[in-house]
Amino acid sequence: MAAIMHSHRHRHFALVPAAGSGSRMGRETPKQYLPLLGEPLLRHTLRVLCQSPLIDRVFVVLSVGDPIWNTADWSALGDKLVPLYVGGASRADSVLNGLRAIRPQVADGDWILVHDAARPCLAPWHIDTLITTLDEDEVGGLLAVPVADTLKRSTRHGRVEATVARDSLWQAQTPQMFRYVMLRRALESAREVTDEASAIEAAGLHPRLVQGDTTNLKVTYPLDLHLAEWILSNREG
Ligand SMILES: Nc1ccn([C@@H]2O[C@H](COP(=O)(O)OP(=O)(O)OP(=O)(O)O)[C@@H](O)[C@H]2O)c(=O)n1
Ligand SMILES: C[C@](O)(CO)[C@H](O)COP(=O)(O)O
């Protein structure tokens, strides 16, 4: 693969919301700290971001008073990693609090790659593809995959009400990559969103969909932890 030129005009910062409780996982320990191949799940997520030569710094948003982070030694991930104890009630609040906390360290036009702590199978090629596709983009965008299954909308009684056309439907993933000031303004105006792209859309803009793949899954339910383990153990290179 041709070498990727690192843009010197604007830097790239990762912002990793990791302040959730993982209620759907049904475990006492928040899922970002559950063991995955013998390490906290979060370490896999942070490692790939810290090791990317395209990313200048990695901010991880922890819940206020997070009692677990400091019980581990994260120094092997290097000096790009910066913990921020500013998590909020929702994912969007955690991201916005993180953006406010890093204000002194970033310029308006710097790129922010928001990536879920709960997506530990992010691969270097996902980051490279996203950044090379979007670096000159006016708006920014996100990794996503086209929907592969036939989609049904259900009635309240669990019967099919309709089949929903799936052409042009995509499943949104992370990282989602937008310029600092645009993302901050969008999130300040649209707080009830489940991803950054929705906030940008609410501002009337059209984020670019960058095709990734389904290995970049979000660990949400117990089975996902096994799938993530399988993906990481069987990845080449
Ligand atoms: N208040 C919150 C809620 C979520 N997140 C983070 O946002 C990402 C995606 O959210 P999700 O998978 O929904 O995580 P949880 O909220 O922890 O899970 P659940 O909804 O099952 O409780 C996770 O990395 C999670 O830690 C966060 O930083 N702050
Ligand atoms: C941002 C996200 O990963 C896109 O698929 C997802 O919306 C986050 O998960 P949540 O369960 O909606 O918090």
mmCIF file with all atom_site columns, N, CA and C in Angstrom, residues 35-78:
data_model
loop_
_atom_site.group_PDB
_atom_site.id
_atom_site.type_symbol
_atom_site.label_atom_id
_atom_site.label_alt_id
_atom_site.label_comp_id
_atom_site.label_asym_id
_atom_site.label_entity_id
_atom_site.label_seq_id
_atom_site.pdbx_PDB_ins_code
_atom_site.Cartn_x
_atom_site.Cartn_y
_atom_site.Cartn_z
_atom_site.occupancy
_atom_site.B_iso_or_equiv
_atom_site.pdbx_formal_charge
_atom_site.auth_seq_id
_atom_site.auth_comp_id
_atom_site.auth_asym_id
_atom_site.auth_atom_id
_atom_site.pdbx_PDB_model_num
ATOM 1   N N  . PRO A 1 35 ? -12.134 -8.360  30.672 1.00 0.00 ? 35 PRO A N  1
ATOM 2   C CA . PRO A 1 35 ? -10.979 -8.951  29.994 1.00 0.00 ? 35 PRO A CA 1
ATOM 3   C C  . PRO A 1 35 ? -11.308 -9.445  28.593 1.00 0.00 ? 35 PRO A C  1
ATOM 4   N N  . LEU A 1 36 ? -10.406 -9.123  27.675 1.00 0.00 ? 36 LEU A N  1
ATOM 5   C CA . LEU A 1 36 ? -10.508 -9.578  26.283 1.00 0.00 ? 36 LEU A CA 1
ATOM 6   C C  . LEU A 1 36 ? -9.104  -10.046 25.923 1.00 0.00 ? 36 LEU A C  1
ATOM 7   N N  . LEU A 1 37 ? -8.942  -11.337 25.671 1.00 0.00 ? 37 LEU A N  1
ATOM 8   C CA . LEU A 1 37 ? -7.620  -11.921 25.427 1.00 0.00 ? 37 LEU A CA 1
ATOM 9   C C  . LEU A 1 37 ? -6.632  -11.503 26.527 1.00 0.00 ? 37 LEU A C  1
ATOM 10  N N  . GLY A 1 38 ? -7.100  -11.523 27.766 1.00 0.00 ? 38 GLY A N  1
ATOM 11  C CA . GLY A 1 38 ? -6.216  -11.292 28.910 1.00 0.00 ? 38 GLY A CA 1
ATOM 12  C C  . GLY A 1 38 ? -5.889  -9.842  29.223 1.00 0.00 ? 38 GLY A C  1
ATOM 13  N N  . GLU A 1 39 ? -6.517  -8.908  28.501 1.00 0.00 ? 39 GLU A N  1
ATOM 14  C CA . GLU A 1 39 ? -6.266  -7.484  28.769 1.00 0.00 ? 39 GLU A CA 1
ATOM 15  C C  . GLU A 1 39 ? -7.613  -6.775  28.834 1.00 0.00 ? 39 GLU A C  1
ATOM 16  N N  . PRO A 1 40 ? -7.669  -5.620  29.522 1.00 0.00 ? 40 PRO A N  1
ATOM 17  C CA . PRO A 1 40 ? -8.941  -4.886  29.487 1.00 0.00 ? 40 PRO A CA 1
ATOM 18  C C  . PRO A 1 40 ? -9.304  -4.546  28.044 1.00 0.00 ? 40 PRO A C  1
ATOM 19  N N  . LEU A 1 41 ? -10.585 -4.705  27.718 1.00 0.00 ? 41 LEU A N  1
ATOM 20  C CA . LEU A 1 41 ? -11.067 -4.420  26.356 1.00 0.00 ? 41 LEU A CA 1
ATOM 21  C C  . LEU A 1 41 ? -10.563 -3.057  25.868 1.00 0.00 ? 41 LEU A C  1
ATOM 22  N N  . LEU A 1 42 ? -10.612 -2.071  26.771 1.00 0.00 ? 42 LEU A N  1
ATOM 23  C CA . LEU A 1 42 ? -10.213 -0.705  26.419 1.00 0.00 ? 42 LEU A CA 1
ATOM 24  C C  . LEU A 1 42 ? -8.762  -0.626  25.946 1.00 0.00 ? 42 LEU A C  1
ATOM 25  N N  . ARG A 1 43 ? -7.902  -1.492  26.446 1.00 0.00 ? 43 ARG A N  1
ATOM 26  C CA . ARG A 1 43 ? -6.490  -1.440  26.042 1.00 0.00 ? 43 ARG A CA 1
ATOM 27  C C  . ARG A 1 43 ? -6.327  -1.774  24.550 1.00 0.00 ? 43 ARG A C  1
ATOM 28  N N  . HIS A 1 44 ? -7.142  -2.719  24.059 1.00 0.00 ? 44 HIS A N  1
ATOM 29  C CA . HIS A 1 44 ? -7.084  -3.047  22.617 1.00 0.00 ? 44 HIS A CA 1
ATOM 30  C C  . HIS A 1 44 ? -7.486  -1.824  21.790 1.00 0.00 ? 44 HIS A C  1
ATOM 31  N N  . THR A 1 45 ? -8.568  -1.169  22.226 1.00 0.00 ? 45 THR A N  1
ATOM 32  C CA . THR A 1 45 ? -9.069  -0.004  21.486 1.00 0.00 ? 45 THR A CA 1
ATOM 33  C C  . THR A 1 45 ? -8.020  1.104   21.466 1.00 0.00 ? 45 THR A C  1
ATOM 34  N N  . LEU A 1 46 ? -7.449  1.378   22.630 1.00 0.00 ? 46 LEU A N  1
ATOM 35  C CA . LEU A 1 46 ? -6.501  2.497   22.733 1.00 0.00 ? 46 LEU A CA 1
ATOM 36  C C  . LEU A 1 46 ? -5.188  2.186   22.024 1.00 0.00 ? 46 LEU A C  1
ATOM 37  N N  . ARG A 1 47 ? -4.791  0.901   22.030 1.00 0.00 ? 47 ARG A N  1
ATOM 38  C CA . ARG A 1 47 ? -3.493  0.547   21.433 1.00 0.00 ? 47 ARG A CA 1
ATOM 39  C C  . ARG A 1 47 ? -3.464  0.893   19.944 1.00 0.00 ? 47 ARG A C  1
ATOM 40  N N  . VAL A 1 48 ? -4.525  0.492   19.226 1.00 0.00 ? 48 VAL A N  1
ATOM 41  C CA . VAL A 1 48 ? -4.503  0.722   17.778 1.00 0.00 ? 48 VAL A CA 1
ATOM 42  C C  . VAL A 1 48 ? -4.499  2.213   17.466 1.00 0.00 ? 48 VAL A C  1
ATOM 43  N N  . LEU A 1 49 ? -5.180  3.004   18.283 1.00 0.00 ? 49 LEU A N  1
ATOM 44  C CA . LEU A 1 49 ? -5.196  4.457   18.059 1.00 0.00 ? 49 LEU A CA 1
ATOM 45  C C  . LEU A 1 49 ? -3.837  5.061   18.409 1.00 0.00 ? 49 LEU A C  1
ATOM 46  N N  . CYS A 1 50 ? -3.262  4.641   19.544 1.00 0.00 ? 50 CYS A N  1
ATOM 47  C CA . CYS A 1 50 ? -1.957  5.195   19.959 1.00 0.00 ? 50 CYS A CA 1
ATOM 48  C C  . CYS A 1 50 ? -0.858  4.798   18.977 1.00 0.00 ? 50 CYS A C  1
ATOM 49  N N  . GLN A 1 51 ? -0.993  3.629   18.368 1.00 0.00 ? 51 GLN A N  1
ATOM 50  C CA . GLN A 1 51 ? 0.067   3.172   17.450 1.00 0.00 ? 51 GLN A CA 1
ATOM 51  C C  . GLN A 1 51 ? -0.049  3.772   16.054 1.00 0.00 ? 51 GLN A C  1
ATOM 52  N N  . SER A 1 52 ? -1.163  4.433   15.762 1.00 0.00 ? 52 SER A N  1
ATOM 53  C CA . SER A 1 52 ? -1.324  4.985   14.413 1.00 0.00 ? 52 SER A CA 1
ATOM 54  C C  . SER A 1 52 ? -0.435  6.205   14.239 1.00 0.00 ? 52 SER A C  1
ATOM 55  N N  . PRO A 1 53 ? 0.430   6.196   13.211 1.00 0.00 ? 53 PRO A N  1
ATOM 56  C CA . PRO A 1 53 ? 1.275   7.376   12.965 1.00 0.00 ? 53 PRO A CA 1
ATOM 57  C C  . PRO A 1 53 ? 0.458   8.577   12.495 1.00 0.00 ? 53 PRO A C  1
ATOM 58  N N  . LEU A 1 54 ? -0.801  8.347   12.126 1.00 0.00 ? 54 LEU A N  1
ATOM 59  C CA . LEU A 1 54 ? -1.640  9.451   11.643 1.00 0.00 ? 54 LEU A CA 1
ATOM 60  C C  . LEU A 1 54 ? -2.303  10.219  12.780 1.00 0.00 ? 54 LEU A C  1
ATOM 61  N N  . ILE A 1 55 ? -2.266  9.659   13.979 1.00 0.00 ? 55 ILE A N  1
ATOM 62  C CA . ILE A 1 55 ? -2.984  10.273  15.102 1.00 0.00 ? 55 ILE A CA 1
ATOM 63  C C  . ILE A 1 55 ? -2.000  10.893  16.090 1.00 0.00 ? 55 ILE A C  1
ATOM 64  N N  . ASP A 1 56 ? -2.241  12.154  16.400 1.00 0.00 ? 56 ASP A N  1
ATOM 65  C CA . ASP A 1 56 ? -1.290  12.914  17.225 1.00 0.00 ? 56 ASP A CA 1
ATOM 66  C C  . ASP A 1 56 ? -1.459  12.670  18.717 1.00 0.00 ? 56 ASP A C  1
ATOM 67  N N  . ARG A 1 57 ? -2.700  12.530  19.179 1.00 0.00 ? 57 ARG A N  1
ATOM 68  C CA . ARG A 1 57 ? -2.942  12.319  20.603 1.00 0.00 ? 57 ARG A CA 1
ATOM 69  C C  . ARG A 1 57 ? -4.249  11.555  20.757 1.00 0.00 ? 57 ARG A C  1
ATOM 70  N N  . VAL A 1 58 ? -4.351  10.829  21.865 1.00 0.00 ? 58 VAL A N  1
ATOM 71  C CA . VAL A 1 58 ? -5.542  10.007  22.099 1.00 0.00 ? 58 VAL A CA 1
ATOM 72  C C  . VAL A 1 58 ? -6.122  10.388  23.460 1.00 0.00 ? 58 VAL A C  1
ATOM 73  N N  . PHE A 1 59 ? -7.288  11.038  23.434 1.00 0.00 ? 59 PHE A N  1
ATOM 74  C CA . PHE A 1 59 ? -7.959  11.436  24.672 1.00 0.00 ? 59 PHE A CA 1
ATOM 75  C C  . PHE A 1 59 ? -9.001  10.374  25.007 1.00 0.00 ? 59 PHE A C  1
ATOM 76  N N  . VAL A 1 60 ? -8.975  9.887   26.240 1.00 0.00 ? 60 VAL A N  1
ATOM 77  C CA . VAL A 1 60 ? -9.982  8.900   26.639 1.00 0.00 ? 60 VAL A CA 1
ATOM 78  C C  . VAL A 1 60 ? -10.854 9.526   27.724 1.00 0.00 ? 60 VAL A C  1
ATOM 79  N N  . VAL A 1 61 ? -12.177 9.536   27.458 1.00 0.00 ? 61 VAL A N  1
ATOM 80  C CA . VAL A 1 61 ? -13.119 10.177  28.374 1.00 0.00 ? 61 VAL A CA 1
ATOM 81  C C  . VAL A 1 61 ? -13.635 9.133   29.361 1.00 0.00 ? 61 VAL A C  1
ATOM 82  N N  . LEU A 1 62 ? -13.245 9.295   30.628 1.00 0.00 ? 62 LEU A N  1
ATOM 83  C CA . LEU A 1 62 ? -13.628 8.362   31.687 1.00 0.00 ? 62 LEU A CA 1
ATOM 84  C C  . LEU A 1 62 ? -14.739 8.990   32.513 1.00 0.00 ? 62 LEU A C  1
ATOM 85  N N  . SER A 1 63 ? -15.478 8.145   33.250 1.00 0.00 ? 63 SER A N  1
ATOM 86  C CA . SER A 1 63 ? -16.504 8.728   34.108 1.00 0.00 ? 63 SER A CA 1
ATOM 87  C C  . SER A 1 63 ? -15.822 9.482   35.251 1.00 0.00 ? 63 SER A C  1
ATOM 88  N N  . VAL A 1 64 ? -16.508 10.476  35.761 1.00 0.00 ? 64 VAL A N  1
ATOM 89  C CA . VAL A 1 64 ? -15.962 11.274  36.861 1.00 0.00 ? 64 VAL A CA 1
ATOM 90  C C  . VAL A 1 64 ? -15.728 10.325  38.037 1.00 0.00 ? 64 VAL A C  1
ATOM 91  N N  . GLY A 1 65 ? -14.520 10.290  38.557 1.00 0.00 ? 65 GLY A N  1
ATOM 92  C CA . GLY A 1 65 ? -14.220 9.404   39.687 1.00 0.00 ? 65 GLY A CA 1
ATOM 93  C C  . GLY A 1 65 ? -14.061 7.940   39.299 1.00 0.00 ? 65 GLY A C  1
ATOM 94  N N  . ASP A 1 66 ? -13.850 7.642   38.022 1.00 0.00 ? 66 ASP A N  1
ATOM 95  C CA . ASP A 1 66 ? -13.628 6.259   37.562 1.00 0.00 ? 66 ASP A CA 1
ATOM 96  C C  . ASP A 1 66 ? -12.616 5.569   38.497 1.00 0.00 ? 66 ASP A C  1
ATOM 97  N N  . PRO A 1 67 ? -13.049 4.492   39.170 1.00 0.00 ? 67 PRO A N  1
ATOM 98  C CA . PRO A 1 67 ? -12.152 3.876   40.151 1.00 0.00 ? 67 PRO A CA 1
ATOM 99  C C  . PRO A 1 67 ? -11.215 2.824   39.551 1.00 0.00 ? 67 PRO A C  1
ATOM 100 N N  . ILE A 1 68 ? -11.366 2.496   38.272 1.00 0.00 ? 68 ILE A N  1
ATOM 101 C CA . ILE A 1 68 ? -10.625 1.363   37.699 1.00 0.00 ? 68 ILE A CA 1
ATOM 102 C C  . ILE A 1 68 ? -9.401  1.796   36.895 1.00 0.00 ? 68 ILE A C  1
ATOM 103 N N  . TRP A 1 69 ? -9.507  2.901   36.177 1.00 0.00 ? 69 TRP A N  1
ATOM 104 C CA . TRP A 1 69 ? -8.424  3.310   35.263 1.00 0.00 ? 69 TRP A CA 1
ATOM 105 C C  . TRP A 1 69 ? -7.055  3.257   35.932 1.00 0.00 ? 69 TRP A C  1
ATOM 106 N N  . ASN A 1 70 ? -6.973  3.862   37.116 1.00 0.00 ? 70 ASN A N  1
ATOM 107 C CA . ASN A 1 70 ? -5.671  3.983   37.785 1.00 0.00 ? 70 ASN A CA 1
ATOM 108 C C  . ASN A 1 70 ? -5.161  2.687   38.401 1.00 0.00 ? 70 ASN A C  1
ATOM 109 N N  . THR A 1 71 ? -5.962  1.632   38.373 1.00 0.00 ? 71 THR A N  1
ATOM 110 C CA . THR A 1 71 ? -5.498  0.363   38.922 1.00 0.00 ? 71 THR A CA 1
ATOM 111 C C  . THR A 1 71 ? -4.629  -0.384  37.892 1.00 0.00 ? 71 THR A C  1
ATOM 112 N N  . ALA A 1 72 ? -4.598  0.099   36.673 1.00 0.00 ? 72 ALA A N  1
ATOM 113 C CA . ALA A 1 72 ? -3.764  -0.544  35.642 1.00 0.00 ? 72 ALA A CA 1
ATOM 114 C C  . ALA A 1 72 ? -2.646  0.402   35.218 1.00 0.00 ? 72 ALA A C  1
ATOM 115 N N  . ASP A 1 73 ? -1.601  -0.175  34.617 1.00 0.00 ? 73 ASP A N  1
ATOM 116 C CA . ASP A 1 73 ? -0.479  0.626   34.110 1.00 0.00 ? 73 ASP A CA 1
ATOM 117 C C  . ASP A 1 73 ? -0.661  0.778   32.598 1.00 0.00 ? 73 ASP A C  1
ATOM 118 N N  . TRP A 1 74 ? -0.890  1.990   32.127 1.00 0.00 ? 74 TRP A N  1
ATOM 119 C CA . TRP A 1 74 ? -1.156  2.235   30.707 1.00 0.00 ? 74 TRP A CA 1
ATOM 120 C C  . TRP A 1 74 ? 0.085   2.763   30.001 1.00 0.00 ? 74 TRP A C  1
ATOM 121 N N  . SER A 1 75 ? 1.223   2.839   30.704 1.00 0.00 ? 75 SER A N  1
ATOM 122 C CA . SER A 1 75 ? 2.390   3.546   30.151 1.00 0.00 ? 75 SER A CA 1
ATOM 123 C C  . SER A 1 75 ? 2.934   2.890   28.875 1.00 0.00 ? 75 SER A C  1
ATOM 124 N N  . ALA A 1 76 ? 2.682   1.574   28.706 1.00 0.00 ? 76 ALA A N  1
ATOM 125 C CA . ALA A 1 76 ? 3.188   0.904   27.500 1.00 0.00 ? 76 ALA A CA 1
ATOM 126 C C  . ALA A 1 76 ? 2.548   1.472   26.231 1.00 0.00 ? 76 ALA A C  1
ATOM 127 N N  . LEU A 1 77 ? 1.430   2.173   26.368 1.00 0.00 ? 77 LEU A N  1
ATOM 128 C CA . LEU A 1 77 ? 0.779   2.746   25.184 1.00 0.00 ? 77 LEU A CA 1
ATOM 129 C C  . LEU A 1 77 ? 1.430   4.059   24.748 1.00 0.00 ? 77 LEU A C  1
ATOM 130 N N  . GLY A 1 78 ? 2.392   4.548   25.559 1.00 0.00 ? 78 GLY A N  1
ATOM 131 C CA . GLY A 1 78 ? 3.156   5.730   25.139 1.00 0.00 ? 78 GLY A CA 1
ATOM 132 C C  . GLY A 1 78 ? 2.559   7.031   25.628 1.00 0.00 ? 78 GLY A C  1
#
